[in-house]
XYZ file of C-alpha atoms in Angstrom:
651
model
C 169.993 -23.607 5.983
C 167.953 -20.934 7.651
C 164.311 -20.547 6.996
C 163.577 -17.613 9.654
C 164.135 -14.196 7.260
C 163.300 -10.610 7.258
C 160.423 -9.840 5.231
C 160.871 -7.609 2.130
C 159.676 -3.666 3.157
C 156.671 -3.999 0.541
C 155.414 -7.235 2.280
C 155.587 -5.647 5.450
C 153.837 -2.639 4.815
C 151.041 -4.391 3.088
C 150.652 -6.370 6.410
C 150.298 -3.781 8.401
C 147.866 -2.498 5.851
C 146.323 -5.364 6.690
C 145.928 -4.118 10.266
C 145.119 -0.622 9.556
C 143.156 -0.530 5.979
C 140.059 -3.094 5.790
C 138.192 -0.690 3.290
C 137.730 2.642 1.723
C 136.364 3.806 5.284
C 139.590 3.242 7.048
C 141.800 5.108 4.491
C 139.048 7.850 5.031
C 139.427 7.643 8.893
C 143.328 7.799 8.599
C 143.634 10.710 6.451
C 140.834 12.354 8.420
C 142.486 11.779 11.829
C 145.624 13.332 10.198
C 143.903 16.511 8.932
C 142.113 17.177 12.592
C 145.937 16.638 13.696
C 147.160 19.546 11.785
C 144.981 21.910 12.870
C 142.663 22.155 10.165
C 139.660 24.113 9.763
C 138.105 22.800 7.063
C 138.414 19.100 5.518
C 137.110 18.294 1.889
C 136.513 14.294 1.249
C 135.853 13.475 -1.984
C 135.007 10.036 -2.869
C 133.949 7.667 -6.072
C 133.026 4.294 -6.696
C 132.420 3.736 -2.878
C 135.946 4.647 -2.358
C 137.463 1.465 -4.602
C 138.636 4.113 -7.417
C 139.530 7.767 -5.842
C 139.220 8.889 -2.192
C 140.675 12.436 -1.963
C 141.381 14.289 1.310
C 142.252 17.809 1.553
C 143.032 20.077 4.062
C 143.889 23.684 5.367
C 146.153 22.425 8.164
C 149.836 22.803 9.034
C 150.913 20.956 6.025
C 154.903 19.473 5.634
C 157.825 20.680 4.353
C 159.401 18.657 1.717
C 161.332 16.395 4.398
C 158.792 15.967 6.218
C 156.460 14.720 3.334
C 159.337 12.705 2.356
C 159.628 10.981 5.771
C 155.929 10.446 6.872
C 155.904 7.490 3.922
C 158.422 5.466 6.422
C 156.947 3.187 8.711
C 156.732 4.407 12.766
C 157.682 8.192 11.303
C 155.246 9.935 13.169
C 155.619 13.996 14.796
C 153.041 12.695 17.955
C 155.851 11.088 20.305
C 159.085 10.565 20.536
C 159.092 8.206 23.607
C 157.884 5.610 24.920
C 156.313 7.849 28.088
C 154.384 9.829 25.608
C 151.940 7.089 24.908
C 150.380 7.162 28.433
C 149.809 11.123 27.439
C 148.616 11.038 24.079
C 146.119 13.786 22.951
C 145.815 13.389 19.147
C 144.425 11.078 16.833
C 147.163 9.406 15.458
C 150.333 8.610 17.088
C 151.868 5.039 15.206
C 153.230 6.273 12.325
C 151.700 3.393 10.165
C 148.595 4.876 8.200
C 150.506 7.178 5.293
C 152.885 4.109 4.486
C 150.589 0.905 4.682
C 147.987 2.842 2.774
C 150.216 3.913 -0.013
C 151.345 0.398 -0.113
C 147.857 -0.916 -1.565
C 147.105 2.331 -3.956
C 148.221 4.859 -5.740
C 148.705 7.684 -3.928
C 149.342 11.133 -4.939
C 150.192 13.084 -1.799
C 150.229 17.163 -2.260
C 151.259 19.205 1.088
C 152.660 22.981 1.474
C 153.503 23.799 4.897
C 151.997 27.375 6.362
C 153.996 30.740 5.792
C 156.791 28.602 4.144
C 157.951 28.294 0.523
C 155.219 29.225 -1.874
C 156.178 25.743 -3.862
C 154.122 22.914 -2.490
C 156.014 18.979 -2.758
C 154.375 16.412 -4.913
C 155.350 12.682 -3.969
C 153.454 10.308 -6.316
C 153.656 6.276 -4.836
C 152.366 3.407 -7.086
C 151.840 0.201 -4.898
C 154.288 1.410 -1.662
C 156.926 2.107 -4.616
C 158.258 5.876 -4.803
C 157.788 7.471 -8.348
C 158.589 10.973 -8.512
C 158.771 13.560 -6.307
C 158.262 17.359 -7.866
C 157.156 21.001 -6.905
C 154.099 22.027 -7.603
C 151.062 24.683 -6.826
C 148.714 24.209 -3.682
C 147.708 26.147 -0.850
C 149.113 25.591 2.265
C 147.641 22.512 3.868
C 147.699 18.723 2.678
C 145.835 16.662 -0.112
C 146.250 13.165 -0.178
C 144.777 11.503 -3.442
C 144.116 7.516 -2.985
C 143.271 5.893 -6.475
C 142.658 1.826 -6.960
C 142.308 0.545 -3.610
C 143.975 -2.879 -3.346
C 144.912 -2.848 -7.131
C 147.903 -4.872 -5.919
C 145.732 -7.197 -3.607
C 143.076 -8.906 -5.886
C 142.074 -11.033 -3.256
C 141.235 -8.018 -0.597
C 139.717 -5.942 -3.485
C 136.837 -8.817 -4.239
C 135.982 -9.145 -0.455
C 134.628 -5.205 -0.738
C 131.342 -4.799 -0.867
C 128.545 -2.752 -3.176
C 129.588 0.719 -3.897
C 126.558 1.724 -1.757
C 127.819 -0.361 1.045
C 131.548 0.821 0.948
C 130.021 4.533 0.957
C 127.602 3.982 4.022
C 130.323 3.130 5.902
C 132.193 6.305 4.864
C 129.457 8.197 5.789
C 129.285 6.864 9.333
C 133.121 7.674 10.057
C 132.569 11.053 8.817
C 129.193 11.789 10.754
C 131.507 10.440 13.901
C 134.454 12.823 12.983
C 132.200 15.813 12.152
C 130.403 15.647 15.699
C 133.510 15.363 17.522
C 135.084 18.508 16.095
C 131.893 21.210 15.251
C 135.014 23.303 15.228
C 136.070 21.850 11.659
C 134.084 22.386 8.542
C 133.218 19.576 6.792
C 132.694 19.394 2.593
C 131.632 15.868 1.392
C 131.531 14.971 -2.698
C 130.345 11.591 -3.582
C 130.468 10.616 -7.687
C 130.611 14.471 -8.302
C 127.869 14.991 -6.146
C 127.845 17.718 -2.895
C 126.443 15.426 -0.103
C 127.383 17.779 3.039
C 128.433 21.439 3.074
C 128.851 21.668 6.990
C 130.585 25.401 8.239
C 132.560 25.153 11.093
C 130.595 25.964 14.192
C 131.758 29.326 16.292
C 132.814 29.061 18.964
C 132.645 24.976 18.909
C 135.728 24.501 21.224
C 134.887 27.491 24.006
C 131.138 26.541 24.099
C 130.846 22.506 23.401
C 127.563 21.928 24.315
C 125.978 24.954 21.987
C 128.604 23.817 19.382
C 127.687 20.320 19.868
C 123.999 21.051 19.437
C 124.437 22.907 16.474
C 126.142 20.453 14.307
C 123.682 17.964 15.500
C 120.709 20.075 14.605
C 123.001 20.233 10.762
C 123.218 16.552 10.564
C 119.579 15.197 12.190
C 115.981 16.084 12.469
C 115.398 14.713 16.325
C 118.128 17.177 18.210
C 114.837 18.433 19.591
C 114.517 15.327 21.425
C 117.443 15.413 23.292
C 118.450 16.408 26.978
C 122.010 17.966 27.916
C 124.358 16.038 29.897
C 127.237 17.669 31.845
C 128.698 15.658 34.478
C 132.007 16.178 36.655
C 133.478 13.684 39.147
C 136.960 12.564 40.611
C 138.251 9.121 40.523
C 140.829 8.180 43.008
C 143.637 5.778 42.386
C 143.115 2.446 42.809
C 144.336 1.037 46.086
C 147.591 -1.025 44.367
C 148.607 2.442 42.848
C 152.523 3.745 43.005
C 152.958 6.660 45.123
C 153.398 8.996 42.068
C 150.140 7.475 40.710
C 147.946 8.502 43.847
C 146.489 11.385 42.853
C 142.990 11.771 41.925
C 141.628 11.573 38.134
C 139.173 13.683 36.616
C 136.611 12.487 34.703
C 133.676 14.145 32.756
C 130.685 13.421 30.339
C 128.215 15.878 28.943
C 126.764 15.797 25.947
C 122.902 15.138 24.812
C 120.890 11.891 25.731
C 117.204 11.254 24.531
C 114.691 11.934 26.629
C 112.644 9.253 28.331
C 110.723 7.648 25.878
C 112.963 7.901 22.940
C 115.133 4.939 22.130
C 115.984 2.898 18.820
C 115.647 -1.082 17.777
C 119.583 -0.661 17.423
C 122.618 1.250 18.885
C 122.932 3.172 15.333
C 122.097 6.298 17.095
C 124.320 5.855 19.993
C 127.305 8.172 19.661
C 130.329 7.609 22.216
C 133.674 9.731 22.449
C 136.595 9.244 24.588
C 138.808 12.209 24.561
C 137.467 13.087 21.282
C 137.802 9.387 20.064
C 134.930 7.593 18.753
C 135.019 3.944 20.470
C 133.548 1.057 20.716
C 133.486 -0.149 24.841
C 130.739 -2.950 26.260
C 131.771 -1.064 29.692
C 130.198 2.334 28.776
C 127.231 0.099 26.560
C 125.983 -1.528 29.550
C 126.254 1.758 31.287
C 124.229 3.684 28.910
C 121.354 0.533 29.426
C 121.872 0.747 33.245
C 121.313 4.453 32.957
C 117.663 4.035 31.646
C 117.034 1.173 34.022
C 113.125 1.025 33.912
C 112.985 3.868 30.859
C 113.360 1.575 28.311
C 111.406 -1.254 26.943
C 113.534 -4.766 26.056
C 115.154 -4.780 23.193
C 115.420 -0.833 22.547
C 118.827 1.270 22.747
C 119.188 4.077 23.931
C 119.779 7.722 21.491
C 122.671 9.715 22.846
C 126.060 11.781 21.611
C 128.290 11.570 25.000
C 131.709 12.470 25.455
C 133.853 11.288 28.267
C 137.087 13.446 28.961
C 139.796 11.284 30.926
C 143.169 12.101 31.888
C 144.737 10.391 28.784
C 147.069 8.389 31.099
C 143.729 6.896 32.947
C 142.596 5.407 29.169
C 144.698 3.012 26.694
C 144.313 3.826 23.330
C 146.594 1.291 22.158
C 145.170 -2.149 22.220
C 143.529 -2.029 18.915
C 145.281 -1.293 15.452
C 142.640 0.724 14.080
C 142.074 2.135 17.862
C 138.661 1.637 17.614
C 138.519 0.202 21.275
C 139.599 1.762 24.352
C 140.636 0.275 27.597
C 139.939 2.321 31.256
C 142.690 1.466 34.101
C 139.408 2.424 36.513
C 136.732 0.126 34.218
C 133.970 0.235 37.089
C 134.406 3.499 38.219
C 134.092 5.157 34.717
C 130.967 3.206 34.389
C 129.300 3.853 37.383
C 129.616 7.994 36.863
C 128.403 7.269 33.377
C 125.381 5.426 34.791
C 125.070 8.380 37.390
C 125.199 10.657 34.869
C 122.379 9.216 32.363
C 120.218 8.988 35.439
C 120.317 12.075 37.273
C 119.719 13.781 33.422
C 116.557 11.564 33.375
C 115.367 11.772 36.620
C 116.012 15.805 36.844
C 113.959 16.210 33.733
C 110.735 16.069 35.310
C 111.601 17.742 38.778
C 113.925 20.891 37.963
C 114.033 21.958 34.433
C 117.105 23.348 33.575
C 117.355 24.740 37.389
C 120.491 26.033 39.212
C 124.326 24.159 39.030
C 125.067 22.042 42.170
C 127.230 19.626 42.874
C 126.469 16.556 44.731
C 128.717 13.282 46.260
C 130.508 11.576 43.554
C 129.723 14.459 40.567
C 129.190 17.950 40.145
C 126.734 19.448 37.201
C 127.934 22.379 35.157
C 126.123 25.432 34.295
C 122.879 24.968 32.624
C 121.817 21.702 33.226
C 119.198 20.735 36.050
C 120.004 19.503 39.484
C 119.277 16.728 41.761
C 120.766 15.728 44.894
C 120.410 11.938 45.227
C 121.787 9.580 47.294
C 123.429 6.327 45.693
C 121.009 3.533 47.056
C 118.544 2.918 44.359
C 116.699 4.333 41.195
C 114.115 6.109 43.093
C 115.652 6.704 46.464
C 118.099 8.428 44.303
C 115.389 11.295 44.054
C 112.210 10.168 46.201
C 108.962 11.477 44.702
C 106.607 13.663 47.412
C 104.554 11.396 49.599
C 101.130 10.891 47.727
C 98.124 11.424 49.630
C 96.990 7.953 50.067
C 100.288 5.891 49.891
C 99.894 1.890 48.814
C 100.369 -0.030 51.791
C 102.518 -3.319 51.113
C 100.946 -6.088 50.275
C 97.846 -4.291 50.443
C 96.703 -2.572 47.202
C 94.330 1.166 47.030
C 92.701 2.346 44.458
C 93.358 6.210 43.181
C 91.104 7.641 45.835
C 92.178 5.103 48.302
C 89.219 2.494 48.750
C 90.225 -0.926 48.578
C 91.019 -2.635 45.072
C 88.714 -5.632 44.075
C 90.296 -8.066 41.920
C 88.807 -5.673 38.530
C 89.580 -2.572 39.555
C 87.614 0.749 40.765
C 84.144 1.442 40.890
C 82.023 1.518 38.293
C 81.892 4.860 37.435
C 82.843 6.641 34.161
C 84.098 9.742 33.031
C 81.831 12.024 31.799
C 82.289 15.930 30.554
C 85.404 17.743 30.714
C 87.725 17.831 33.405
C 90.570 20.537 34.353
C 93.386 19.794 35.948
C 96.092 22.457 36.769
C 99.692 21.606 37.411
C 100.337 20.978 41.301
C 103.610 22.418 42.852
C 106.255 20.264 41.950
C 108.867 19.091 45.172
C 111.235 21.501 46.063
C 114.623 20.431 44.755
C 117.088 19.638 47.526
C 119.636 22.093 48.800
C 122.274 22.483 46.704
C 125.676 24.176 46.127
C 126.513 26.553 43.908
C 129.452 25.624 41.597
C 132.675 27.158 41.869
C 133.313 30.260 39.358
C 135.310 29.112 36.296
C 136.779 32.249 34.908
C 138.144 30.639 32.162
C 134.342 29.192 30.715
C 132.894 31.422 27.823
C 128.977 31.867 28.033
C 126.902 29.633 25.857
C 123.776 30.653 24.693
C 120.550 29.509 26.304
C 119.084 26.704 24.118
C 115.800 25.910 23.928
C 115.138 22.133 25.675
C 111.986 19.891 25.636
C 109.791 20.797 28.214
C 108.706 18.051 30.220
C 104.955 17.158 29.709
C 103.823 16.884 33.664
C 105.324 20.350 33.753
C 102.522 22.016 31.789
C 98.528 22.190 32.232
C 96.579 19.373 31.054
C 92.936 19.118 30.964
C 90.971 16.284 30.525
C 88.483 15.617 27.720
C 87.792 11.897 28.111
C 88.621 8.150 27.699
C 88.600 6.180 24.598
C 89.244 2.436 24.538
C 88.620 2.037 27.925
C 92.258 2.471 28.188
C 93.916 6.024 27.074
C 93.046 9.306 28.696
C 92.621 11.698 26.537
C 94.160 15.452 27.692
C 94.485 18.776 26.161
C 97.796 20.494 26.579
C 99.198 23.991 25.513
C 100.981 22.149 22.657
C 98.361 19.439 21.797
C 97.144 16.551 22.179
C 98.053 14.108 24.926
C 97.011 10.628 25.605
C 97.817 8.737 28.788
C 97.759 5.040 29.234
C 96.073 4.486 32.919
C 97.079 1.113 33.091
C 100.882 2.245 32.220
C 100.755 5.026 34.481
C 99.281 3.352 37.526
C 101.879 0.749 37.064
C 104.377 3.382 37.523
C 102.922 4.686 40.363
C 102.924 1.382 42.254
C 105.951 0.605 41.415
C 107.691 3.764 42.980
C 106.029 3.537 46.201
C 106.659 -0.239 46.617
C 110.088 0.560 46.194
C 110.259 3.014 48.841
C 108.784 1.260 51.266
C 111.409 -1.689 50.654
C 114.368 0.697 51.197
C 113.093 3.054 54.125
C 114.168 -0.297 56.284
C 114.444 -3.503 56.244
C 112.260 -6.060 54.078
C 109.858 -8.846 55.721
C 111.655 -12.185 54.884
C 109.598 -15.394 54.207
C 111.801 -18.845 55.759
C 111.890 -21.655 52.995
C 110.594 -25.249 54.113
C 113.833 -26.362 53.476
C 116.971 -24.442 53.407
C 119.358 -25.064 50.143
C 123.234 -24.756 49.488
C 124.393 -22.336 46.497
C 127.741 -22.832 45.478
C 129.639 -20.364 43.612
C 132.982 -19.614 41.824
C 135.470 -17.809 43.418
C 134.964 -14.198 41.893
C 130.875 -14.883 42.179
C 131.396 -15.570 45.961
C 133.564 -12.648 46.778
C 131.266 -10.492 45.020
C 128.170 -12.155 46.863
C 130.444 -11.893 49.971
C 130.564 -8.213 49.538
C 126.508 -7.465 49.540
C 125.467 -10.209 51.560
C 124.271 -7.341 54.272
C 122.330 -5.690 51.618
C 120.921 -9.132 50.484
C 119.746 -9.628 53.950
C 118.444 -6.658 54.322
C 116.306 -6.608 51.573
C 114.989 -10.374 52.907
C 117.382 -12.737 50.944
C 118.339 -15.265 54.191
C 121.689 -15.705 52.312
C 124.867 -16.715 54.831
C 128.260 -17.850 54.704
C 128.503 -22.224 54.777
C 131.775 -22.745 53.639
C 134.883 -20.958 51.101
C 132.565 -20.863 47.933
C 129.183 -22.003 49.695
C 126.154 -20.073 51.043
C 123.379 -21.347 52.573
C 120.113 -19.951 51.421
C 117.288 -20.154 54.032
C 114.543 -17.419 53.379
C 113.674 -15.067 50.383
C 111.323 -12.110 50.538
C 107.551 -13.324 50.495
C 106.433 -11.218 47.236
C 109.086 -13.740 45.595
C 107.083 -16.650 44.461
C 109.620 -18.964 42.729
C 109.375 -23.096 42.477
C 113.466 -23.019 42.526
C 114.747 -20.875 45.064
C 118.317 -21.652 43.995
C 117.800 -21.077 40.546
C 116.177 -17.717 41.223
C 119.568 -16.460 43.748
C 121.660 -17.524 40.714
C 120.077 -15.770 38.266
C 119.716 -12.869 40.697
C 123.753 -13.074 41.492
C 124.425 -12.571 37.312
C 121.674 -9.888 37.005
C 123.946 -7.769 40.420
C 126.502 -8.717 38.753
C 125.528 -7.101 35.092
C 124.208 -4.328 36.835
C 127.268 -3.377 38.978
C 127.728 -3.509 42.253
C 127.122 0.281 43.483
C 124.317 0.637 40.949
C 121.077 -0.175 42.122
C 120.965 -2.623 45.234
C 117.059 -2.907 44.789
C 117.552 -4.975 41.817
C 116.784 -7.887 43.790
C 112.925 -7.370 43.651
C 112.388 -5.103 40.674
C 110.870 -7.798 38.010
C 109.031 -8.875 40.842
C 107.977 -5.859 41.953
C 106.908 -4.969 38.280
C 104.941 -8.383 38.172
C 103.222 -7.819 41.164
C 101.821 -4.210 40.370
C 101.336 -5.080 36.872
C 98.669 -7.443 38.377
C 97.114 -4.673 40.635
C 97.320 -1.765 38.476
C 94.015 -0.408 36.662
C 93.475 -2.553 33.544
C 91.626 -1.532 30.164
C 88.145 -1.728 30.428
C 88.495 -0.635 34.325
C 86.218 2.551 34.242
C 87.960 5.569 36.166
C 85.640 8.657 37.587
C 86.619 12.004 36.707
C 88.146 12.377 40.520
C 90.196 9.445 40.041
C 91.827 10.444 36.682
C 92.611 13.653 38.247
C 94.044 11.576 41.155
C 96.034 9.433 38.864
C 97.246 12.203 37.075
C 98.511 14.092 39.979
C 100.367 11.076 41.446
C 102.019 10.478 38.313
C 103.215 14.300 38.837
C 104.647 13.086 41.726
C 106.729 10.185 40.490
C 110.125 10.224 39.710
C 110.641 8.735 36.581
C 106.870 9.700 35.665
C 107.029 8.792 31.459
C 107.546 5.032 31.106
C 106.131 1.912 33.415
C 108.453 -0.073 35.165
C 108.613 -2.247 31.817
C 109.853 0.604 29.930
C 106.195 1.787 28.008
C 105.763 5.009 27.784
C 102.872 6.786 30.020
C 102.227 9.352 27.970
C 102.228 10.076 24.015
C 101.781 13.853 22.955
C 101.003 14.753 19.542
C 101.640 18.141 18.614
C 99.513 20.739 16.477
C 102.046 20.556 13.752
C 101.676 17.132 13.611
C 97.744 17.488 13.686
C 98.437 19.859 10.933
C 100.233 17.522 8.638
C 97.475 14.559 8.867
C 94.584 17.318 8.429
C 96.475 18.529 5.363
C 96.874 22.230 6.923
C 100.927 22.876 6.711
C 101.362 24.922 3.881
C 97.885 25.739 2.979
C 96.543 29.326 2.462
């Protein structure tokens, strides 16, 4: 007796639906993606009961003829690809041809479509649980409308696993937010239980001026777009060493969008929107790259806010590794991750030093018009954009006060500030020489968008100190508070790292050398980093195939277990990426060291010392957070003050 047999068509479709249709949001995703691929200019989505009872998606796209409308109900019927080779050049949202038949097998569906410029009569198809009920002519505007009712009516086991109506609608709303951000040139209307939720018009010039279109769409969706900085970074990714001769060309890579300015963060990743070739994706490597780009600018447990678009040759990314196409895989993951990190870090560094200066190119990447300029090296966070030397540089490990006098265990002289002091904005260090980008005749000029102005680029007047810790300043926009301890930490931190990067760090021999055994992959990783580790004071040398001899550490590393410290260091360097930051070795220890030596709460500072603190903070590369990611400055503008005093809206 044969035990292997073919499944019936409707059973196969329901199995496919289990992979594609997880919940009502999955249906909305597949139908909206089809509308976008059909060149829709406006998409209307109607939801009832969280999508359980009704999902209707209507568009004004190219539509389908009668034959195509019938054929789209067949599995693996698609207009997106024809050959297996087409999978390496996918430029559409969908391509498998599984969505419509999979959805139709688990609901009661009505599909109505009319092709643009064809027969005035539309084709309407009625399907119940995957079974064709009726095909008839109907009146309809050009485009396609898909109505899905009673989702999972024939799969009660799946239906009972759906959450509450509000939870299911929240998932739908999240996806539609992603779609609206990815396609500002498309208008969206959302109706929930008969009530209009969104009416987003299409943004004019959304494709010609994507940065402006994105900002306009974010302005319509969110209230905090003014806290975001523009990113536009381009680079070429060389082919891997083992590439075939026909694949030896460089891959163009671009990352653009908006990221939160220093100090803007959230407790979750809910406000991180990542797109690859306009497709919303999840990728752990990009998440790590984001965190790395914000290194020392975020507190532990906080996550960046961003809306980033990665543009890369479709042949260099695999979008076919997940049934719902949520995840992607890059052929050169490390290079993509490195460039995303570079784009984030350079945008944050340039926010303080060169607000919307000229376009430039730098090693490994180029900047598009309208973004700030830096010309960093690749060796470390602050060597990438070294701050200007201060009047009294800190000697390592000897520390000096803000005015150059030696610090005692408590801090500085016992003088206290009295009266007011005016601190004018000192001239910032000039940007490094830049090269102009080649003209792009095909690029449409984008309107100038108002950008956040760095606090340290405006005149600040010192008013006093409260709580023996917070310096009160006045700006042209309102009130500014500076944490004197956090500010001094940042100053000492950057000065200390500069000393480490200028040359070889001192090394202190261990009383007893220790052996460190690693896995094959870790041993290869460390072998490539040995020159850098030795330069930074870590006495590590090869002692066998997978064994290394540890006989020295930098003098500022005070640990009881040198071997455990080295293993933790290797894990941290692996997570950060080999080329991301060669100074990661000592950063945590440096941060702890400067925390002990920075001025504390209850350390009174005189007027000249406060002026010196502010002046030196202006010269830092990342002055808006301490090394632990806490803010050094907080602004409360006049509008916020007026709200607190009830003056907004008063006569």
